[in-house]
Amino acid sequence: MLCDRKSDEGKCHSQSGVYLMIEKRVIPFGKPLIGEAEKRAVAQVLEGDTLVHGPRAKEFEKVFADYTKAPHAISVSSCTAGLHLAYFYLGIKAGDEVIVPAETHVATAHAIELCGGTPIFVDAESETGNIDIDQIERAISPRTKALSIVHYLGMPVDMKRIIQIASRHRLFVVEDCALALGSYFDGVHAGLHGDVGCYSFYPVKHITTAEGGMMITRHEKIAKTINFQKAFGVDKTPGERPLPGVYDVKMLGFNYRMNEIEAALGIEQMKRIDGFLERRKKNCDALEKKPSRG
């Protein structure tokens, strides 16, 4: 209820009673750290004549692959696009089911539904927010085609147990790594335990490209196919075409490419990833520190 005046005690009064004031928070949920190097990199792209299909997206893929030790990295327009591509590649359709943790962003489920599939929610652990592995097999049915594993807030899931379950039931494993850049399980970077891992570079993530995402995989066939599917299924990039317009479309695809401005941001942000992770650790330590009673 709106109030007509505020008292010294931080309360507001109306004709019908006294109500507490609810003030807007001034601490932002997240704030990207953009430096001069990022600004120069973007300016260089804008001064050139290539905004998509350029070398920076490929360079960003290489930088990301080197950091994660991924055999293949595929830049995409968002993490949601990457998740959608993963299920599209798998051929998820109406009647198919994918196990999904109940604690996650809505995009984790939407990517499945965009293919016609049904997300089957499994409860999360109270301590980590990760999927409760003990409940997964009870949710598997003959219609289950894949497991969607979210490393919630970057806390890695026990992927050894997940892969054992997936192997028993012959299930595809998609790792939602939107918050897991720099996270490892058994010495292997998140996203490389399952069949494909998808990352987000939204402004509040570990690095940002404004919008944008990355997929990593150990499988050459997956990488090759998704590289076509993210760009309309066209078989040649502009640089590979003998003449403009000379190409073939060999499969159904989407417009899920990352542009050169985003890639330029990503390249510079990856140079600062160690510092970003250290700052996050200090913030976490400060939040976990118990206040003094003295």
GROMACS .gro file of C-alpha atoms in nm:
model
  294
    1MET     CA    1   0.000   0.000   0.000
    2LEU     CA    2   0.128   0.349  -0.082
    3CYS     CA    3   0.193   0.584   0.212
    4ASP     CA    4   0.143   0.960   0.230
    5ARG     CA    5   0.434   1.037   0.461
    6LYS     CA    6   0.731   0.872   0.632
    7SER     CA    7   0.811   0.888   1.003
    8ASP     CA    8   1.152   0.917   1.167
    9GLU     CA    9   1.139   0.546   1.256
   10GLY     CA   10   1.144   0.440   0.891
   11LYS     CA   11   0.774   0.360   0.889
   12CYS     CA   12   0.499   0.515   0.686
   13HIS     CA   13   0.152   0.613   0.800
   14SER     CA   14  -0.181   0.600   0.621
   15GLN     CA   15  -0.538   0.650   0.728
   16SER     CA   16  -0.582   0.278   0.788
   17GLY     CA   17  -0.264   0.203   0.982
   18VAL     CA   18   0.115   0.182   0.987
   19TYR     CA   19   0.312  -0.003   0.718
   20LEU     CA   20   0.680  -0.077   0.674
   21MET     CA   21   0.854   0.099   0.388
   22ILE     CA   22   1.009  -0.129   0.124
   23GLU     CA   23   1.305   0.045  -0.033
   24LYS     CA   24   1.471  -0.049  -0.359
   25ARG     CA   25   1.805  -0.223  -0.322
   26VAL     CA   26   2.103  -0.024  -0.447
   27ILE     CA   27   2.352  -0.313  -0.455
   28PRO     CA   28   2.349  -0.460  -0.808
   29PHE     CA   29   2.299  -0.832  -0.858
   30GLY     CA   30   2.606  -0.835  -1.080
   31LYS     CA   31   2.828  -0.588  -1.260
   32PRO     CA   32   3.052  -0.663  -1.559
   33LEU     CA   33   3.414  -0.552  -1.540
   34ILE     CA   34   3.498  -0.394  -1.875
   35GLY     CA   35   3.842  -0.238  -1.918
   36GLU     CA   36   4.022  -0.030  -2.176
   37ALA     CA   37   4.153  -0.340  -2.355
   38GLU     CA   38   3.797  -0.461  -2.417
   39LYS     CA   39   3.694  -0.117  -2.547
   40ARG     CA   40   3.991  -0.105  -2.785
   41ALA     CA   41   3.916  -0.456  -2.912
   42VAL     CA   42   3.554  -0.366  -2.988
   43ALA     CA   43   3.663  -0.042  -3.159
   44GLN     CA   44   3.901  -0.237  -3.382
   45VAL     CA   45   3.615  -0.460  -3.495
   46LEU     CA   46   3.396  -0.159  -3.571
   47GLU     CA   47   3.677   0.004  -3.768
   48GLY     CA   48   3.702  -0.303  -3.991
   49ASP     CA   49   3.455  -0.451  -4.237
   50THR     CA   50   3.389  -0.794  -4.080
   51LEU     CA   51   3.124  -0.818  -3.809
   52VAL     CA   52   3.037  -1.188  -3.844
   53HIS     CA   53   3.209  -1.497  -3.989
   54GLY     CA   54   3.544  -1.342  -3.894
   55PRO     CA   55   3.870  -1.449  -3.733
   56ARG     CA   56   3.793  -1.333  -3.380
   57ALA     CA   57   3.522  -1.591  -3.320
   58LYS     CA   58   3.770  -1.862  -3.420
   59GLU     CA   59   4.038  -1.710  -3.200
   60PHE     CA   60   3.799  -1.696  -2.904
   61GLU     CA   61   3.714  -2.064  -2.958
   62LYS     CA   62   4.084  -2.152  -2.950
   63VAL     CA   63   4.147  -1.945  -2.635
   64PHE     CA   64   3.852  -2.110  -2.461
   65ALA     CA   65   3.954  -2.458  -2.574
   66ASP     CA   66   4.309  -2.401  -2.448
   67TYR     CA   67   4.183  -2.285  -2.108
   68THR     CA   68   3.941  -2.575  -2.057
   69LYS     CA   69   4.160  -2.832  -2.240
   70ALA     CA   70   3.863  -2.908  -2.465
   71PRO     CA   71   3.934  -3.084  -2.796
   72HIS     CA   72   3.657  -2.879  -2.959
   73ALA     CA   73   3.497  -2.543  -2.878
   74ILE     CA   74   3.205  -2.388  -3.069
   75SER     CA   75   3.107  -2.024  -3.017
   76VAL     CA   76   2.732  -1.956  -3.015
   77SER     CA   77   2.495  -1.663  -2.960
   78SER     CA   78   2.398  -1.768  -2.605
   79CYS     CA   79   2.410  -2.058  -2.362
   80THR     CA   80   2.041  -2.119  -2.436
   81ALA     CA   81   2.127  -2.149  -2.806
   82GLY     CA   82   2.398  -2.400  -2.716
   83LEU     CA   83   2.159  -2.610  -2.509
   84HIS     CA   84   1.901  -2.600  -2.788
   85LEU     CA   85   2.164  -2.709  -3.040
   86ALA     CA   86   2.268  -2.999  -2.817
   87TYR     CA   87   1.913  -3.138  -2.803
   88PHE     CA   88   1.852  -3.060  -3.169
   89TYR     CA   89   2.165  -3.258  -3.256
   90LEU     CA   90   2.043  -3.545  -3.040
   91GLY     CA   91   1.709  -3.542  -3.219
   92ILE     CA   92   1.490  -3.478  -2.915
   93LYS     CA   93   1.124  -3.470  -3.023
   94ALA     CA   94   0.770  -3.493  -2.887
   95GLY     CA   95   0.740  -3.788  -2.650
   96ASP     CA   96   1.107  -3.780  -2.548
   97GLU     CA   97   1.208  -3.696  -2.191
   98VAL     CA   98   1.518  -3.535  -2.042
   99ILE     CA   99   1.603  -3.543  -1.672
  100VAL     CA  100   1.650  -3.187  -1.540
  101PRO     CA  101   1.741  -3.052  -1.193
  102ALA     CA  102   1.460  -2.857  -1.028
  103GLU     CA  103   1.703  -2.585  -0.916
  104THR     CA  104   1.813  -2.407  -1.233
  105HIS     CA  105   1.737  -2.128  -1.479
  106VAL     CA  106   1.427  -2.171  -1.692
  107ALA     CA  107   1.643  -2.189  -2.007
  108THR     CA  108   1.763  -2.535  -1.900
  109ALA     CA  109   1.409  -2.665  -1.947
  110HIS     CA  110   1.311  -2.437  -2.237
  111ALA     CA  111   1.590  -2.576  -2.456
  112ILE     CA  112   1.431  -2.921  -2.426
  113GLU     CA  113   1.080  -2.794  -2.486
  114LEU     CA  114   1.192  -2.603  -2.796
  115CYS     CA  115   1.268  -2.942  -2.951
  116GLY     CA  116   0.931  -3.082  -2.844
  117GLY     CA  117   1.068  -3.284  -2.553
  118THR     CA  118   0.952  -3.293  -2.192
  119PRO     CA  119   1.177  -3.193  -1.900
  120ILE     CA  120   1.140  -3.430  -1.603
  121PHE     CA  121   1.237  -3.246  -1.288
  122VAL     CA  122   1.440  -3.408  -1.013
  123ASP     CA  123   1.483  -3.237  -0.677
  124ALA     CA  124   1.807  -3.068  -0.575
  125GLU     CA  125   2.041  -3.120  -0.281
  126SER     CA  126   1.983  -2.867  -0.004
  127GLU     CA  127   2.353  -2.793   0.049
  128THR     CA  128   2.474  -2.749  -0.311
  129GLY     CA  129   2.164  -2.681  -0.521
  130ASN     CA  130   2.285  -2.956  -0.756
  131ILE     CA  131   2.064  -3.239  -0.874
  132ASP     CA  132   2.007  -3.512  -0.614
  133ILE     CA  133   2.185  -3.801  -0.783
  134ASP     CA  134   2.013  -4.057  -0.561
  135GLN     CA  135   1.679  -3.964  -0.717
  136ILE     CA  136   1.779  -3.971  -1.084
  137GLU     CA  137   1.725  -4.337  -1.168
  138ARG     CA  138   1.374  -4.333  -1.019
  139ALA     CA  139   1.285  -4.063  -1.273
  140ILE     CA  140   1.421  -4.251  -1.576
  141SER     CA  141   1.163  -4.407  -1.806
  142PRO     CA  142   1.173  -4.580  -2.146
  143ARG     CA  143   1.121  -4.233  -2.298
  144THR     CA  144   1.429  -4.081  -2.130
  145LYS     CA  145   1.694  -3.978  -2.384
  146ALA     CA  146   1.933  -3.756  -2.191
  147LEU     CA  147   2.047  -3.616  -1.857
  148SER     CA  148   2.076  -3.239  -1.813
  149ILE     CA  149   2.335  -3.172  -1.543
  150VAL     CA  150   2.366  -2.820  -1.402
  151HIS     CA  151   2.675  -2.731  -1.200
  152TYR     CA  152   2.474  -2.495  -0.983
  153LEU     CA  153   2.661  -2.173  -0.897
  154GLY     CA  154   2.976  -2.344  -1.025
  155MET     CA  155   2.973  -2.626  -0.770
  156PRO     CA  156   3.066  -2.933  -0.978
  157VAL     CA  157   2.832  -3.231  -0.971
  158ASP     CA  158   2.983  -3.574  -0.899
  159MET     CA  159   3.021  -3.656  -1.268
  160LYS     CA  160   3.166  -4.001  -1.200
  161ARG     CA  161   2.828  -4.113  -1.065
  162ILE     CA  162   2.642  -3.929  -1.343
  163ILE     CA  163   2.841  -4.103  -1.617
  164GLN     CA  164   2.784  -4.440  -1.451
  165ILE     CA  165   2.408  -4.381  -1.457
  166ALA     CA  166   2.420  -4.254  -1.815
  167SER     CA  167   2.619  -4.558  -1.926
  168ARG     CA  168   2.377  -4.801  -1.762
  169HIS     CA  169   2.080  -4.642  -1.937
  170ARG     CA  170   2.256  -4.532  -2.259
  171LEU     CA  171   2.176  -4.165  -2.207
  172PHE     CA  172   2.328  -3.855  -2.365
  173VAL     CA  173   2.472  -3.612  -2.106
  174VAL     CA  174   2.444  -3.235  -2.145
  175GLU     CA  175   2.637  -3.029  -1.890
  176ASP     CA  176   2.486  -2.686  -1.827
  177CYS     CA  177   2.798  -2.493  -1.731
  178ALA     CA  178   2.649  -2.144  -1.737
  179LEU     CA  179   2.810  -2.073  -1.398
  180ALA     CA  180   3.096  -2.322  -1.407
  181LEU     CA  181   3.385  -2.161  -1.591
  182GLY     CA  182   3.693  -2.254  -1.388
  183SER     CA  183   3.521  -2.549  -1.215
  184TYR     CA  184   3.681  -2.894  -1.214
  185PHE     CA  185   3.585  -3.243  -1.108
  186ASP     CA  186   3.862  -3.504  -1.073
  187GLY     CA  187   4.097  -3.264  -1.251
  188VAL     CA  188   3.877  -3.236  -1.561
  189HIS     CA  189   3.708  -2.908  -1.645
  190ALA     CA  190   3.329  -2.894  -1.620
  191GLY     CA  191   3.171  -2.964  -1.957
  192LEU     CA  192   3.413  -3.238  -2.062
  193HIS     CA  193   3.272  -3.527  -1.859
  194GLY     CA  194   2.948  -3.560  -2.054
  195ASP     CA  195   2.884  -3.540  -2.427
  196VAL     CA  196   2.866  -3.161  -2.449
  197GLY     CA  197   2.904  -2.864  -2.214
  198CYS     CA  198   2.737  -2.523  -2.261
  199TYR     CA  199   2.860  -2.190  -2.119
  200SER     CA  200   2.703  -1.847  -2.076
  201PHE     CA  201   2.873  -1.509  -2.112
  202TYR     CA  202   2.578  -1.300  -1.995
  203PRO     CA  203   2.698  -0.985  -1.808
  204VAL     CA  204   2.682  -1.140  -1.458
  205LYS     CA  205   2.881  -1.452  -1.549
  206HIS     CA  206   3.253  -1.521  -1.489
  207ILE     CA  207   3.341  -1.347  -1.815
  208THR     CA  208   3.107  -1.155  -2.042
  209THR     CA  209   3.061  -1.095  -2.413
  210ALA     CA  210   2.738  -0.897  -2.342
  211GLU     CA  211   2.542  -1.191  -2.484
  212GLY     CA  212   2.700  -1.509  -2.611
  213GLY     CA  213   2.796  -1.862  -2.522
  214MET     CA  214   3.032  -2.149  -2.591
  215MET     CA  215   2.994  -2.523  -2.635
  216ILE     CA  216   3.274  -2.770  -2.570
  217THR     CA  217   3.292  -3.139  -2.647
  218ARG     CA  218   3.532  -3.430  -2.675
  219HIS     CA  219   3.353  -3.561  -2.984
  220GLU     CA  220   3.459  -3.448  -3.332
  221LYS     CA  221   3.131  -3.556  -3.493
  222ILE     CA  222   2.924  -3.345  -3.250
  223ALA     CA  223   3.146  -3.041  -3.302
  224LYS     CA  224   3.142  -3.069  -3.681
  225THR     CA  225   2.765  -3.113  -3.703
  226ILE     CA  226   2.681  -2.833  -3.458
  227ASN     CA  227   2.915  -2.595  -3.639
  228PHE     CA  228   2.690  -2.642  -3.943
  229GLN     CA  229   2.364  -2.635  -3.747
  230LYS     CA  230   2.447  -2.308  -3.570
  231ALA     CA  231   2.472  -2.134  -3.911
  232PHE     CA  232   2.166  -2.243  -4.109
  233GLY     CA  233   2.323  -2.577  -4.210
  234VAL     CA  234   2.531  -2.396  -4.473
  235ASP     CA  235   2.834  -2.599  -4.584
  236LYS     CA  236   3.078  -2.310  -4.648
  237THR     CA  237   3.162  -1.994  -4.457
  238PRO     CA  238   3.191  -1.672  -4.664
  239GLY     CA  239   3.568  -1.712  -4.669
  240GLU     CA  240   3.540  -2.064  -4.809
  241ARG     CA  241   3.303  -1.973  -5.095
  242PRO     CA  242   3.456  -1.925  -5.442
  243LEU     CA  243   3.195  -1.656  -5.507
  244PRO     CA  244   2.933  -1.490  -5.284
  245GLY     CA  245   2.624  -1.706  -5.266
  246VAL     CA  246   2.799  -2.020  -5.387
  247TYR     CA  247   2.721  -2.272  -5.115
  248ASP     CA  248   2.486  -2.557  -5.030
  249VAL     CA  249   2.253  -2.611  -4.734
  250LYS     CA  250   2.297  -2.970  -4.623
  251MET     CA  251   2.091  -2.975  -4.305
  252LEU     CA  252   1.835  -2.781  -4.104
  253GLY     CA  253   1.995  -2.513  -3.890
  254PHE     CA  254   1.962  -2.186  -3.698
  255ASN     CA  255   2.115  -1.842  -3.682
  256TYR     CA  256   2.305  -1.906  -3.358
  257ARG     CA  257   2.645  -1.764  -3.445
  258MET     CA  258   2.857  -1.540  -3.224
  259ASN     CA  259   2.949  -1.207  -3.385
  260GLU     CA  260   3.295  -1.049  -3.396
  261ILE     CA  261   3.217  -0.778  -3.139
  262GLU     CA  262   3.120  -1.039  -2.879
  263ALA     CA  263   3.421  -1.254  -2.964
  264ALA     CA  264   3.657  -0.956  -2.929
  265LEU     CA  265   3.517  -0.895  -2.581
  266GLY     CA  266   3.556  -1.263  -2.496
  267ILE     CA  267   3.920  -1.279  -2.600
  268GLU     CA  268   4.011  -0.988  -2.373
  269GLN     CA  269   3.796  -1.114  -2.086
  270MET     CA  270   3.966  -1.454  -2.093
  271LYS     CA  271   4.298  -1.279  -2.032
  272ARG     CA  272   4.153  -1.167  -1.698
  273ILE     CA  273   3.976  -1.488  -1.595
  274ASP     CA  274   4.221  -1.579  -1.318
  275GLY     CA  275   4.173  -1.239  -1.156
  276PHE     CA  276   3.796  -1.263  -1.190
  277LEU     CA  277   3.793  -1.602  -1.022
  278GLU     CA  278   4.014  -1.476  -0.739
  279ARG     CA  279   3.781  -1.181  -0.681
  280ARG     CA  280   3.481  -1.415  -0.669
  281LYS     CA  281   3.662  -1.631  -0.414
  282LYS     CA  282   3.731  -1.327  -0.194
  283ASN     CA  283   3.367  -1.220  -0.220
  284CYS     CA  284   3.257  -1.570  -0.121
  285ASP     CA  285   3.495  -1.576   0.175
  286ALA     CA  286   3.363  -1.239   0.292
  287LEU     CA  287   3.001  -1.355   0.270
  288GLU     CA  288   3.076  -1.677   0.458
  289LYS     CA  289   3.265  -1.501   0.737
  290LYS     CA  290   3.063  -1.499   1.056
  291PRO     CA  291   3.014  -1.155   1.211
  292SER     CA  292   3.200  -1.081   1.531
  293ARG     CA  293   2.996  -1.089   1.853
  294GLY     CA  294   3.243  -0.864   2.034
   0.00000   0.00000   0.00000
